[in-house]
PDB file of C-alpha atoms in Angstrom:
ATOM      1  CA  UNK I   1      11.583  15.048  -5.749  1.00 90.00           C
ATOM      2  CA  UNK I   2       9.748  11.447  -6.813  1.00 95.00           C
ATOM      3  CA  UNK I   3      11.055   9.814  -9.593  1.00 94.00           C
ATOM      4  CA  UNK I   4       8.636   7.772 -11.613  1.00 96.00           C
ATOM      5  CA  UNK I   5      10.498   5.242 -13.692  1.00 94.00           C
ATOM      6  CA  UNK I   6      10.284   4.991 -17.616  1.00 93.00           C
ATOM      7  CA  UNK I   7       8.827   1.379 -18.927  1.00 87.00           C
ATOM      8  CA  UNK I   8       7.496   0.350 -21.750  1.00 85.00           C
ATOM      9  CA  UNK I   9       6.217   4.211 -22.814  1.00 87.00           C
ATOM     10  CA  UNK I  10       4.367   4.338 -19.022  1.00 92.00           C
ATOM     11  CA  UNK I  11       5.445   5.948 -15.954  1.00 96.00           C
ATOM     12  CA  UNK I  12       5.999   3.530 -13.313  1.00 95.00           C
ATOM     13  CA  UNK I  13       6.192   3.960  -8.905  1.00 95.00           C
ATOM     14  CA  UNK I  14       8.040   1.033  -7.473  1.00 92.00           C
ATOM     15  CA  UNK I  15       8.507   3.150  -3.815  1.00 91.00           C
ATOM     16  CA  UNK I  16       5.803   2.498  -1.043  1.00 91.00           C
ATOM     17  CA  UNK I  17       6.622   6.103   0.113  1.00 93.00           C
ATOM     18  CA  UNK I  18       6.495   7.731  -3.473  1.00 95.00           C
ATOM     19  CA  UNK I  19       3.136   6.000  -3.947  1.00 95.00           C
ATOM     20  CA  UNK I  20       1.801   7.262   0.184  1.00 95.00           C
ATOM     21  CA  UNK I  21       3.152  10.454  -1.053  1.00 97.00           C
ATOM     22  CA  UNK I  22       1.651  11.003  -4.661  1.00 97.00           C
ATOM     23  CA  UNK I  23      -1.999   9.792  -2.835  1.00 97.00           C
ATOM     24  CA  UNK I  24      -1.828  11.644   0.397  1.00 96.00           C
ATOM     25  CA  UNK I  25      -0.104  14.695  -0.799  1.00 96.00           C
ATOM     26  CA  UNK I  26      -0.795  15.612  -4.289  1.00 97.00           C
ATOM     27  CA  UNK I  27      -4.311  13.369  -5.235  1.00 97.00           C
ATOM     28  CA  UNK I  28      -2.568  11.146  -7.611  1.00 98.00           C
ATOM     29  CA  UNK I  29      -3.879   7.639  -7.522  1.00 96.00           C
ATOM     30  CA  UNK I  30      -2.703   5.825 -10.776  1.00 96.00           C
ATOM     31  CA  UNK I  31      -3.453   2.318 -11.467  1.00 95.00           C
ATOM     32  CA  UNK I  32      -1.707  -0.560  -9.351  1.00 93.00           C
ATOM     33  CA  UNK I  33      -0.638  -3.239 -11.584  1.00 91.00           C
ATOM     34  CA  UNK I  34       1.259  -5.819  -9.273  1.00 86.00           C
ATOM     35  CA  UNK I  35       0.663  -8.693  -7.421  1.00 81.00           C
ATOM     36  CA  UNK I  36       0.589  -9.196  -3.428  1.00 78.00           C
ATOM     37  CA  UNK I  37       3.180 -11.557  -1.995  1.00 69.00           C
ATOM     38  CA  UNK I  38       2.010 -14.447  -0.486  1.00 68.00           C
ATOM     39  CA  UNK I  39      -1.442 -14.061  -2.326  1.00 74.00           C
ATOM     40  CA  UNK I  40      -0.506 -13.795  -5.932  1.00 68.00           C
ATOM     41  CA  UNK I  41      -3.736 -15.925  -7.356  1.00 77.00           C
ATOM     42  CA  UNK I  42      -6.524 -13.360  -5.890  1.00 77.00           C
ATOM     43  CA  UNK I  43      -7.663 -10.641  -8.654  1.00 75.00           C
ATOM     44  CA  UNK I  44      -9.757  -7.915  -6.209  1.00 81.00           C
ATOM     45  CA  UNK I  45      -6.842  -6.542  -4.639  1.00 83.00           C
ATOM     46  CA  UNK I  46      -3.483  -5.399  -6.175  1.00 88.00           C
ATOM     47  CA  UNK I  47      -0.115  -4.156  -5.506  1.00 88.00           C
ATOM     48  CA  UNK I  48       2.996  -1.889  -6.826  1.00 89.00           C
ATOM     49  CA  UNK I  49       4.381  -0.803  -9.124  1.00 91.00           C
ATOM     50  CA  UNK I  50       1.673   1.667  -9.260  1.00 95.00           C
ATOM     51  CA  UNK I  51       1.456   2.885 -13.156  1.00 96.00           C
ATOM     52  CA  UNK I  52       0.479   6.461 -14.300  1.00 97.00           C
ATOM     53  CA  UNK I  53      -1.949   8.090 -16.608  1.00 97.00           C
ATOM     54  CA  UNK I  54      -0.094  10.271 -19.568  1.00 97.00           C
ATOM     55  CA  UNK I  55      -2.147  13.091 -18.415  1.00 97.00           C
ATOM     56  CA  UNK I  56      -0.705  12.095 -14.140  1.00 98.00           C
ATOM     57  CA  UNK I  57       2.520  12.348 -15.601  1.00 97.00           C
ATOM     58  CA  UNK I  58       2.827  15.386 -17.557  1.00 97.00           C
ATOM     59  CA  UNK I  59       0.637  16.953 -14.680  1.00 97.00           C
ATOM     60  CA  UNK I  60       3.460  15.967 -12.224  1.00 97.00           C
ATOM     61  CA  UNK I  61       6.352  16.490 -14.324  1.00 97.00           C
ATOM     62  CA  UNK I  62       4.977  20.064 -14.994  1.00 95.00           C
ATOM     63  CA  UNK I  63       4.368  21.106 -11.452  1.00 96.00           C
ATOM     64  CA  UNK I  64       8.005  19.649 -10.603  1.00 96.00           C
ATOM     65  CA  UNK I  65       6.586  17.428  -8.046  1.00 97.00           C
ATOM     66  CA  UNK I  66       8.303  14.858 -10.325  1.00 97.00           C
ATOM     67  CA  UNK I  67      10.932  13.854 -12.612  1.00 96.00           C
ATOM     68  CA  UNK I  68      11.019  11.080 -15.315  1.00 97.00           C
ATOM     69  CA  UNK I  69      13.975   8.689 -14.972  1.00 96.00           C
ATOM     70  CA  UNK I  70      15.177   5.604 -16.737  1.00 94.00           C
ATOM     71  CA  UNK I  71      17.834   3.337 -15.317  1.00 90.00           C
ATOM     72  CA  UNK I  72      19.717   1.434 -17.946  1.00 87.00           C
ATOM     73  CA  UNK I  73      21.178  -1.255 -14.892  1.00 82.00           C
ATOM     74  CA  UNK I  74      17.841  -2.187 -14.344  1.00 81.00           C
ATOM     75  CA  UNK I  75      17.083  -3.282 -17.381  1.00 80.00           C
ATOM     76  CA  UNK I  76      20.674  -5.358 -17.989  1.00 81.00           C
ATOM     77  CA  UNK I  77      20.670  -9.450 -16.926  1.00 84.00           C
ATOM     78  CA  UNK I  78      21.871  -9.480 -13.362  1.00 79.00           C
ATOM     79  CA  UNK I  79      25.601 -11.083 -13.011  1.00 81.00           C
ATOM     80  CA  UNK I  80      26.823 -13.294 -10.803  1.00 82.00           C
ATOM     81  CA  UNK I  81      27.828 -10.634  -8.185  1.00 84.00           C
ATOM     82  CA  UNK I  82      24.168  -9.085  -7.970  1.00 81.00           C
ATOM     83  CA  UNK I  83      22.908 -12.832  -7.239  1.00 83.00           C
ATOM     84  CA  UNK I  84      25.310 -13.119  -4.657  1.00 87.00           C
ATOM     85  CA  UNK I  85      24.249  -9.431  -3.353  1.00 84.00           C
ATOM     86  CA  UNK I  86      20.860 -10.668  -3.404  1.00 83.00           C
ATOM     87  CA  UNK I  87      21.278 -13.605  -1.608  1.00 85.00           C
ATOM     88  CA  UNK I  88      23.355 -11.754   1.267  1.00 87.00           C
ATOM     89  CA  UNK I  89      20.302  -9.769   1.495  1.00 84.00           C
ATOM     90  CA  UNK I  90      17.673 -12.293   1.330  1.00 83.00           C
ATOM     91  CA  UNK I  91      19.839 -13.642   4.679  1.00 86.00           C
ATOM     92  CA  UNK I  92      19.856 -10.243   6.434  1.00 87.00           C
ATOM     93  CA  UNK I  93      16.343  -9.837   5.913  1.00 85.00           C
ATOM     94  CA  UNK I  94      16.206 -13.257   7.644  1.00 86.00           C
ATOM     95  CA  UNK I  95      17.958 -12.224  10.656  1.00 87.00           C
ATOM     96  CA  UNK I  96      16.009  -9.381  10.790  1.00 88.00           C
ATOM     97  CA  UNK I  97      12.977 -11.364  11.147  1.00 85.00           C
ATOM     98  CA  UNK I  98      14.571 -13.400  13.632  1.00 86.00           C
ATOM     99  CA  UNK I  99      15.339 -10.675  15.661  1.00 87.00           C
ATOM    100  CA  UNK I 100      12.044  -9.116  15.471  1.00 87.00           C
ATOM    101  CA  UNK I 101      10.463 -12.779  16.554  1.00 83.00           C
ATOM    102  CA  UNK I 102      12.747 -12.778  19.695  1.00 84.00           C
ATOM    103  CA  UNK I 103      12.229  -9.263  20.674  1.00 86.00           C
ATOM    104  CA  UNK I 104       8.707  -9.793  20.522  1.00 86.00           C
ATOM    105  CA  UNK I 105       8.612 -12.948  22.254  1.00 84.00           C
ATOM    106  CA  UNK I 106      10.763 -11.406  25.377  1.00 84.00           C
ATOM    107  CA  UNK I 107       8.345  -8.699  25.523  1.00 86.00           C
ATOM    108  CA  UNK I 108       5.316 -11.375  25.935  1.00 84.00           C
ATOM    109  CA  UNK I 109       7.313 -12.951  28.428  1.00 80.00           C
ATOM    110  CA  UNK I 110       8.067  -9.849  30.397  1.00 81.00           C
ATOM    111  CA  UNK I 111       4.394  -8.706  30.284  1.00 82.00           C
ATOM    112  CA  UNK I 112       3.259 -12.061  31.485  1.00 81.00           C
ATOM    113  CA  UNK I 113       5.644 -12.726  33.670  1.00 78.00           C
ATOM    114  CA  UNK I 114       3.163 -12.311  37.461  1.00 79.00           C
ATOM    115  CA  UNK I 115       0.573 -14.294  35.560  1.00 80.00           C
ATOM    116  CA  UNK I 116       3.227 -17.310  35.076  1.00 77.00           C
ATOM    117  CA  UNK I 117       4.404 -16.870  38.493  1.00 74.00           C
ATOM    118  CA  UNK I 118       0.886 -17.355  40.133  1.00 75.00           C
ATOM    119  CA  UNK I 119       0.054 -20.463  37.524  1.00 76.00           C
ATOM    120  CA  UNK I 120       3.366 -22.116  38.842  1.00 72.00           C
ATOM    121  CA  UNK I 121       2.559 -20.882  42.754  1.00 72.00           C
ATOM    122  CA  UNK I 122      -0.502 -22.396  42.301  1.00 74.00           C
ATOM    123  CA  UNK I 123       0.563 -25.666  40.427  1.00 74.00           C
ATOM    124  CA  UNK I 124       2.945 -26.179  43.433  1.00 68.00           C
ATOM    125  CA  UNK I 125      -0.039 -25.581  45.778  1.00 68.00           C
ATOM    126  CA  UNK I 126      -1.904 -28.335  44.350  1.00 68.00           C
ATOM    127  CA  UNK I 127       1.011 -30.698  44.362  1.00 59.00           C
ATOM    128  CA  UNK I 128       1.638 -30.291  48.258  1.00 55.00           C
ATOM    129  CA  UNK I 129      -2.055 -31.073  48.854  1.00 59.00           C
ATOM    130  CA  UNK I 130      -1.950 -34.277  46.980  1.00 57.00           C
ATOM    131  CA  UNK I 131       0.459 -35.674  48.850  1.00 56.00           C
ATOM    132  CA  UNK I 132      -0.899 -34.084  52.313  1.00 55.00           C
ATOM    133  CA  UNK I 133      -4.149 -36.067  51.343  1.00 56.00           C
ATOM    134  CA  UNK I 134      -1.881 -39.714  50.883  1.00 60.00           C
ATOM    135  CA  UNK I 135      -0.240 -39.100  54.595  1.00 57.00           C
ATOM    136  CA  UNK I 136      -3.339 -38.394  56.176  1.00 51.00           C
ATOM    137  CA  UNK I 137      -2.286 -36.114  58.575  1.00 48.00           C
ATOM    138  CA  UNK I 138      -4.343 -36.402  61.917  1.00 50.00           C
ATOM    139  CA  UNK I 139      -4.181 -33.138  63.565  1.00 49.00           C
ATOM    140  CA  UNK I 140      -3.722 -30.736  60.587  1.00 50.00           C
ATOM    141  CA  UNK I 141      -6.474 -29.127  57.740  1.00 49.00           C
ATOM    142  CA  UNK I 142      -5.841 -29.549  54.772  1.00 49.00           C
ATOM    143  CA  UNK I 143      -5.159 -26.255  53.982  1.00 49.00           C
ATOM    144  CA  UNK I 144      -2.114 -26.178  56.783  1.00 52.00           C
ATOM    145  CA  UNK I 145      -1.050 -29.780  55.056  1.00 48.00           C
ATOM    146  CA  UNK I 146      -0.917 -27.420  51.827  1.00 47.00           C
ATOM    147  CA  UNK I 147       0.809 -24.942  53.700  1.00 51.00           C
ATOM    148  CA  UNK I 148       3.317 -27.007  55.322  1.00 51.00           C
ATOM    149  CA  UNK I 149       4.296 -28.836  52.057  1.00 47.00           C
ATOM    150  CA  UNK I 150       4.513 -25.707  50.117  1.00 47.00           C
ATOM    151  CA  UNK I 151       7.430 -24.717  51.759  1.00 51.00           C
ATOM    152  CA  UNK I 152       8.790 -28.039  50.737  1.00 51.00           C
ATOM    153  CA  UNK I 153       9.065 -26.093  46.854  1.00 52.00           C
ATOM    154  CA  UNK I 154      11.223 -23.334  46.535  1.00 59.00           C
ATOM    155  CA  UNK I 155       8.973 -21.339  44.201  1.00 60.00           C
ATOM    156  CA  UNK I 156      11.376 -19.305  41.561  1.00 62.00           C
ATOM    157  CA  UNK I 157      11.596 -16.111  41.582  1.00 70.00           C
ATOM    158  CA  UNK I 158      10.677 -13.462  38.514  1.00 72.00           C
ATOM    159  CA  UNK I 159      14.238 -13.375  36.820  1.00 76.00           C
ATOM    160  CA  UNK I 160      14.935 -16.986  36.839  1.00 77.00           C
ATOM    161  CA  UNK I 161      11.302 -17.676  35.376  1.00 74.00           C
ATOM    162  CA  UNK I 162      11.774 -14.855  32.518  1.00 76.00           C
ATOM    163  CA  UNK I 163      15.313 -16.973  32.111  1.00 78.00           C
ATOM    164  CA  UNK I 164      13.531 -20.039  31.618  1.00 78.00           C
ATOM    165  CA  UNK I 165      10.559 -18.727  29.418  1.00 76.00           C
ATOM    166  CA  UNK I 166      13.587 -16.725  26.645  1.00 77.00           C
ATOM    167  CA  UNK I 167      15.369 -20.112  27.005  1.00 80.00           C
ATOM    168  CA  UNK I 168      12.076 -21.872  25.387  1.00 78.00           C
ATOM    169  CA  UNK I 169      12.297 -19.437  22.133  1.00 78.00           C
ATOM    170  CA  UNK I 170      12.698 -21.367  18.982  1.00 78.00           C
ATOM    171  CA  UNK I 171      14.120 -19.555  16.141  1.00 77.00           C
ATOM    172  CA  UNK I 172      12.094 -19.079  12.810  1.00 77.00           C
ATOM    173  CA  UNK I 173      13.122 -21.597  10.647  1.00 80.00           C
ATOM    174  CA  UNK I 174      14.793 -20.775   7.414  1.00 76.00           C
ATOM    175  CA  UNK I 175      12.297 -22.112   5.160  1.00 73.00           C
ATOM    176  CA  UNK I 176       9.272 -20.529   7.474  1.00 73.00           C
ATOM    177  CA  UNK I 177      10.168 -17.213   7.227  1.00 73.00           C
ATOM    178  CA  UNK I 178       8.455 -14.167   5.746  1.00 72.00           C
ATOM    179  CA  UNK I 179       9.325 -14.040   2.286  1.00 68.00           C
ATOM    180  CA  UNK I 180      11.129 -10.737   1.497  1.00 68.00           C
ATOM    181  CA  UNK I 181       9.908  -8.897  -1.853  1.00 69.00           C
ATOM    182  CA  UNK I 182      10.824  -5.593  -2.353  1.00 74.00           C
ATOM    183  CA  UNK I 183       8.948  -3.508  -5.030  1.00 76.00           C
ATOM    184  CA  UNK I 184      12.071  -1.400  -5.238  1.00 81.00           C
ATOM    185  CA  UNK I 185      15.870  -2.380  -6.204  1.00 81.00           C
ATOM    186  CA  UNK I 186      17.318  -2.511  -2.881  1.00 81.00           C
ATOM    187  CA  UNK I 187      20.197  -0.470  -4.265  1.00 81.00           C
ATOM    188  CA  UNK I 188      18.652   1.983  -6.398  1.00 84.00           C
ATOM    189  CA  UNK I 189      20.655   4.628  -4.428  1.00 81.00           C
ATOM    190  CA  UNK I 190      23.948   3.281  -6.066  1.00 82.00           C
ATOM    191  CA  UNK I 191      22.398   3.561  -9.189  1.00 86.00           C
ATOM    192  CA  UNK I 192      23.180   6.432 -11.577  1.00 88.00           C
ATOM    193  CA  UNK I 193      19.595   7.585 -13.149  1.00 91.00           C
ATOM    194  CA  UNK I 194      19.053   9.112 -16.744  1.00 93.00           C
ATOM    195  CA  UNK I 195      16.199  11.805 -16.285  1.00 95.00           C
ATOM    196  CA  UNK I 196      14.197  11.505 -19.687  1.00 95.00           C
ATOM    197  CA  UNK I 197      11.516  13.982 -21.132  1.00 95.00           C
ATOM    198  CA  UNK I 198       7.981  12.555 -21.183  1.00 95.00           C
ATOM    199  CA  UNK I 199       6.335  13.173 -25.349  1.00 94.00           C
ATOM    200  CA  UNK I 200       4.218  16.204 -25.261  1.00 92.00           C
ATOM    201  CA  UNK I 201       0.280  15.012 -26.566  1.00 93.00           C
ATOM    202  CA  UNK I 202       0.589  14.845 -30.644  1.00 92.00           C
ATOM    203  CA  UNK I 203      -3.253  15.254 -31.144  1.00 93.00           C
ATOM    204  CA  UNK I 204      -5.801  17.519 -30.247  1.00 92.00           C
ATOM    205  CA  UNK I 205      -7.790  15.099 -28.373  1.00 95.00           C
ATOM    206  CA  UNK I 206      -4.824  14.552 -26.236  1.00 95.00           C
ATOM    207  CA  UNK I 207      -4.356  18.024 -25.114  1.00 94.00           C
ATOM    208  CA  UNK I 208      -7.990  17.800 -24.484  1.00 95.00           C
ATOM    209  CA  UNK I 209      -7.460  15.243 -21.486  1.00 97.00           C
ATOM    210  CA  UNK I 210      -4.069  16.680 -20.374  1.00 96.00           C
ATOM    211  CA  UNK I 211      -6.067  19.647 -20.053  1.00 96.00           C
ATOM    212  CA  UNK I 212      -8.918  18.566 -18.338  1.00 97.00           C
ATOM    213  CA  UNK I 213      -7.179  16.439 -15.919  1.00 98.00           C
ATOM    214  CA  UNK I 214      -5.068  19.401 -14.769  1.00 97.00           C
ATOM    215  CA  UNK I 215      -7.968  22.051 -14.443  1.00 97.00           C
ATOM    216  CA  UNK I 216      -9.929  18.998 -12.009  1.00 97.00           C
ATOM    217  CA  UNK I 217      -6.858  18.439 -10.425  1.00 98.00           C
ATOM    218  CA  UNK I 218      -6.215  22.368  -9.520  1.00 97.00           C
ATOM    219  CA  UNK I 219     -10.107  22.335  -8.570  1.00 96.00           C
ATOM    220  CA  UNK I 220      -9.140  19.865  -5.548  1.00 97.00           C
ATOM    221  CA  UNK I 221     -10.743  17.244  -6.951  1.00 98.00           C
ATOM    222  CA  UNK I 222      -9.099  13.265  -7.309  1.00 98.00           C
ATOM    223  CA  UNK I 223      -9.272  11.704 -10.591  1.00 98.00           C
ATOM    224  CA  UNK I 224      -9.039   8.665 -11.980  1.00 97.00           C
ATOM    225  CA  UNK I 225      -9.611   6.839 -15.518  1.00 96.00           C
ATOM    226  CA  UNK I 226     -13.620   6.391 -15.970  1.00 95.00           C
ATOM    227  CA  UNK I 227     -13.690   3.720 -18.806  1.00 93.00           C
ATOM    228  CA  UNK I 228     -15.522   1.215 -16.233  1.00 92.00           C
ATOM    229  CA  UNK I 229     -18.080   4.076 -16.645  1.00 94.00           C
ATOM    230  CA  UNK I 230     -18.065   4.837 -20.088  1.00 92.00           C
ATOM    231  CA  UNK I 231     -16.094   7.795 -19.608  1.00 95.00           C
ATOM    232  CA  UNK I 232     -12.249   9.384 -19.732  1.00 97.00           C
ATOM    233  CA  UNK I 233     -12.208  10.224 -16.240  1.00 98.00           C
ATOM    234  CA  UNK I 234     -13.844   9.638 -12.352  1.00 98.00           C
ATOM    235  CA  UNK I 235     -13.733  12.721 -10.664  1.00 98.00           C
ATOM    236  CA  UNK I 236     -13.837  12.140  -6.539  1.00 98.00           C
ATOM    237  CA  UNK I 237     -14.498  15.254  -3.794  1.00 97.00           C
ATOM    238  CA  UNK I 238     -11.789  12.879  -2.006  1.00 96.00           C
ATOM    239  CA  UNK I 239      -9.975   9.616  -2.043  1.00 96.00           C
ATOM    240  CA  UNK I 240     -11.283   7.244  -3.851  1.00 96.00           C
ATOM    241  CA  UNK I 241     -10.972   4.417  -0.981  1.00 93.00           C
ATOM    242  CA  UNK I 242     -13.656   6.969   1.038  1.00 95.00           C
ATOM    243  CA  UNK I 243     -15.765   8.477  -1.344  1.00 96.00           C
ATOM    244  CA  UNK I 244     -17.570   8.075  -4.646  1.00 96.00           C
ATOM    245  CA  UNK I 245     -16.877   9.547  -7.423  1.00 96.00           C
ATOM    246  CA  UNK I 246     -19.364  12.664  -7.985  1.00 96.00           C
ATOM    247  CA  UNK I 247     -18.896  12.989 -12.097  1.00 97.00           C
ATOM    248  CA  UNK I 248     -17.850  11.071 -15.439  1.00 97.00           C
ATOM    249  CA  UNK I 249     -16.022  13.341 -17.362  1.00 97.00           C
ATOM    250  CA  UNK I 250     -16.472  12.246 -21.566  1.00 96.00           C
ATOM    251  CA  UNK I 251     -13.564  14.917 -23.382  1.00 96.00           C
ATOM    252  CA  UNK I 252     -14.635  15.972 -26.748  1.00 95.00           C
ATOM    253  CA  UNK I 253     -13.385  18.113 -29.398  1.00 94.00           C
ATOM    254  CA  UNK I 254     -15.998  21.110 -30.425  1.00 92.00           C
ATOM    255  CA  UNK I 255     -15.842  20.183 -34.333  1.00 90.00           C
ATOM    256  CA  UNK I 256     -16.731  16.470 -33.062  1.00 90.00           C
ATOM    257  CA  UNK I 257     -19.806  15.240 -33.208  1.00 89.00           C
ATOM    258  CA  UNK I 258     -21.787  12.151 -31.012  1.00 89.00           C
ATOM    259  CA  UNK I 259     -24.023   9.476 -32.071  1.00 91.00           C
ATOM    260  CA  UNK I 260     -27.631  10.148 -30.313  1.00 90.00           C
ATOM    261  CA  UNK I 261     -27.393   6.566 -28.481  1.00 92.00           C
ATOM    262  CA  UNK I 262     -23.566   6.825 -27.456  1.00 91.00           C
ATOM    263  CA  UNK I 263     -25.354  10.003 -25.911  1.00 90.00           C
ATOM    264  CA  UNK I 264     -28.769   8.092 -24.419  1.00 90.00           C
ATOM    265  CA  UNK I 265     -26.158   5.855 -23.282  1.00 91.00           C
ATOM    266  CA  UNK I 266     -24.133   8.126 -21.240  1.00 91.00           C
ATOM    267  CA  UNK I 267     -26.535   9.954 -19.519  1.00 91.00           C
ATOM    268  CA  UNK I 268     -28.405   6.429 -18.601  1.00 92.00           C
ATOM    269  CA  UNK I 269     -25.102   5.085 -17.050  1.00 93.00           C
ATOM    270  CA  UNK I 270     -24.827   8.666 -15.134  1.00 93.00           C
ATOM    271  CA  UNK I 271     -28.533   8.259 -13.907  1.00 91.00           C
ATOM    272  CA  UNK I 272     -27.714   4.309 -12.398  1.00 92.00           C
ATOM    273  CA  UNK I 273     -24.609   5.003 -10.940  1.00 94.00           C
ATOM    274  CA  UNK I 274     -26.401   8.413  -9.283  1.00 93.00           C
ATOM    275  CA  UNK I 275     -23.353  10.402 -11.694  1.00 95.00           C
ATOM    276  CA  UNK I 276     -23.228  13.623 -12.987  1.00 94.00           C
ATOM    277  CA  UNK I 277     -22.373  13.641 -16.773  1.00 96.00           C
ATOM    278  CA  UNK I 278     -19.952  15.966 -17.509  1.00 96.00           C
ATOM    279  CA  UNK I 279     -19.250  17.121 -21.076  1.00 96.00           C
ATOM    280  CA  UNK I 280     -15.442  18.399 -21.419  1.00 97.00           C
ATOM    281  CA  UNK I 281     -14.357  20.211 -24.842  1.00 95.00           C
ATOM    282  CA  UNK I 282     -12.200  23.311 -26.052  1.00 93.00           C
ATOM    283  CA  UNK I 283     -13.582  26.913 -25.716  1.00 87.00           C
ATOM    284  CA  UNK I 284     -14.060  27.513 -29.409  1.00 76.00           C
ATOM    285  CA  UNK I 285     -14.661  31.350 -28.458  1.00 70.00           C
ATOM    286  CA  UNK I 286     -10.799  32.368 -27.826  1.00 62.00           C
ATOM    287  CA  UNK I 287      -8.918  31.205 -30.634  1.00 60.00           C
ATOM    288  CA  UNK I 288      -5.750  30.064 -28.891  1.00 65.00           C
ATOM    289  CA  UNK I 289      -3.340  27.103 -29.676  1.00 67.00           C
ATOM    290  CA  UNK I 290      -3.956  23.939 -27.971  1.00 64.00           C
ATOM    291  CA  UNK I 291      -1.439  24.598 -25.790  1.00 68.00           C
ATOM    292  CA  UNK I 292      -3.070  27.854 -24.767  1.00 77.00           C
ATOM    293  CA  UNK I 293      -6.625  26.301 -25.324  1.00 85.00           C
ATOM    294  CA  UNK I 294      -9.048  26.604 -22.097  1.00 91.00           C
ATOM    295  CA  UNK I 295     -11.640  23.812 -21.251  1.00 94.00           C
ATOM    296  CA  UNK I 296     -15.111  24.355 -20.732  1.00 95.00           C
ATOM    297  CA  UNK I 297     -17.792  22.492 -18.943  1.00 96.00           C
ATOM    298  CA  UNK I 298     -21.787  21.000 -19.709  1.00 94.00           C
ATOM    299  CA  UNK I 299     -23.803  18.279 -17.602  1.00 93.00           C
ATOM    300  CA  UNK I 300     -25.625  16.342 -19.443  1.00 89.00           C
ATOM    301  CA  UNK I 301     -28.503  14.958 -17.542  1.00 82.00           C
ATOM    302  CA  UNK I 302     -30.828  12.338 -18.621  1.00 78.00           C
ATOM    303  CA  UNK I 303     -34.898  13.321 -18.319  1.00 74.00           C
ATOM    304  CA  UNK I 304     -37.759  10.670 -18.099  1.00 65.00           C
TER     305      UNK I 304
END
């Protein structure tokens, strides 16, 4: 089961995997909020933790593809041990990257390894003709000159050139390496977590959205918040990094009423952004609570 993390009200995903998982598995895309490392002063592009709608999170939390959990160590100062732990881990990483650098480079080495024998072969060729050109042999070509003085270098053979090549490998220096970052605690798993209960919606409105988000969601569809839009939600027949989204879904309750040019506006925004309007509000016909309330559906479409 994924745990999202409890912050500051919001459910956060810190886990690469969680957040591949949530996407890929159950068409949750939340809202990343981090930075990249190495690139931290570009806007267009962000990184974890990923942070959830209220209506994402009761959605997962209700079909138990989730849990809410707080961790109280996370939010202590670290102590001088956990610095220490750190740095011994900021060092393995290190070596790690090492490694990976000399594993990589021996593969190079092996792949290349006919190609460096002919560039030396040849080198060596053109060395013995030189110096059959400053004898000046009488009776010989100069290709038999070459020939003749070839044998004069003992050309290496494939092991002792792959010797020499790994013996050329530099190791990464210290302050050149990769940066190590990790959006997660390296030792969550030693970690005991609290699960918490995420606040049921305490207005009618909010129900509303809960409830409209999870009737899309069962429909298939991917959703996302549609504020850029004008709207509460983006609705998408797929992900949103391959398609665009098909509807803005506005939630309103039945005894609310809206202002004819927050209307004109809406359906104008739909009709340049080639959107569907979609009007979301309570069924006012079957008297249930909210939490029993069902949502019904009206396009509003915008005529010239």
């Amino acid at each position: 089961m994924i745990s999202l993390v409890a912050l500051d009200g919001e459910a956060h995903v810190w886990s690469a995997d969680d957040w591949l998982t949530l996407r890929r598995d159950h068409r949750i895309c939340g809202q990343l909020t981090g930075i990249l490392a190495g690139v931290s002063h570009q806007t267009k592009h962000n990184g974890l933790p990923l942070a959830l709608l209220p209506e994402e999170t009761r959605l997962l939390l209700q079909e138990k593809i989730a849990r809410l959990v707080d961790y109280e160590a996370l939010r202590q100062k670290p102590s001088g041990d956990l610095k220490a732990k750190f740095e011994e881990y900021q060092k393995h990483c290190y070596q790690e990257q090492v490694k990976s650098h000399e594993e990589e480079r021996k593969k190079k080495v092996t792949e290349m390894v006919d190609i460096i024998v002919e560039g030396k072969r040849r080198k060596l060729m053109g060395l013995s003709t030189k110096k059959a050109k400053r004898r000046k042999l009488d009776n010989s070509s100069s290709a038999e000159a070459s020939s003749s003085y070839a044998e004069e270098f003992e050309l290496p053979d494939r092991d002792s050139i792959i010797k020499e090549e790994l013996s050329k490998i530099v190791p990464i220096p210290e302050d050149s390496a990769l940066a190590t970052i990790p959006t997660e605690c390296p030792w969550l798993d030693t970690m005991t977590p609290t699960e918490i209960p995420y606040p049921l919606p305490s207005r009618r409105i909010e129900w509303l959205k809960t409830k409209t988000f999870a009737d899309l969601w069962k429909r298939g569809y991917f959703i996302t918040a549609g504020q850029k839009f004008g709207g509460d939600f983006l609705v998408y027949p797929g992900d949103p990094l391959k398609f665009h989204a098909q509807y803005i879904v506005t939630c309103r309750l039945p005894e609310e009423s809206i202002p004819a040019l927050e209307l004109i506006a809406l359906c104008r925004v739909g009709t340049s952004v080639k959107k569907a309007v979609i009007l979301a509000t309570f069924d006012t016909d079957d008297g249930n609570s909210e939490e029993e309330e069902t949502v019904t559906y009206q396009t509003l479409n915008w005529v010239t």
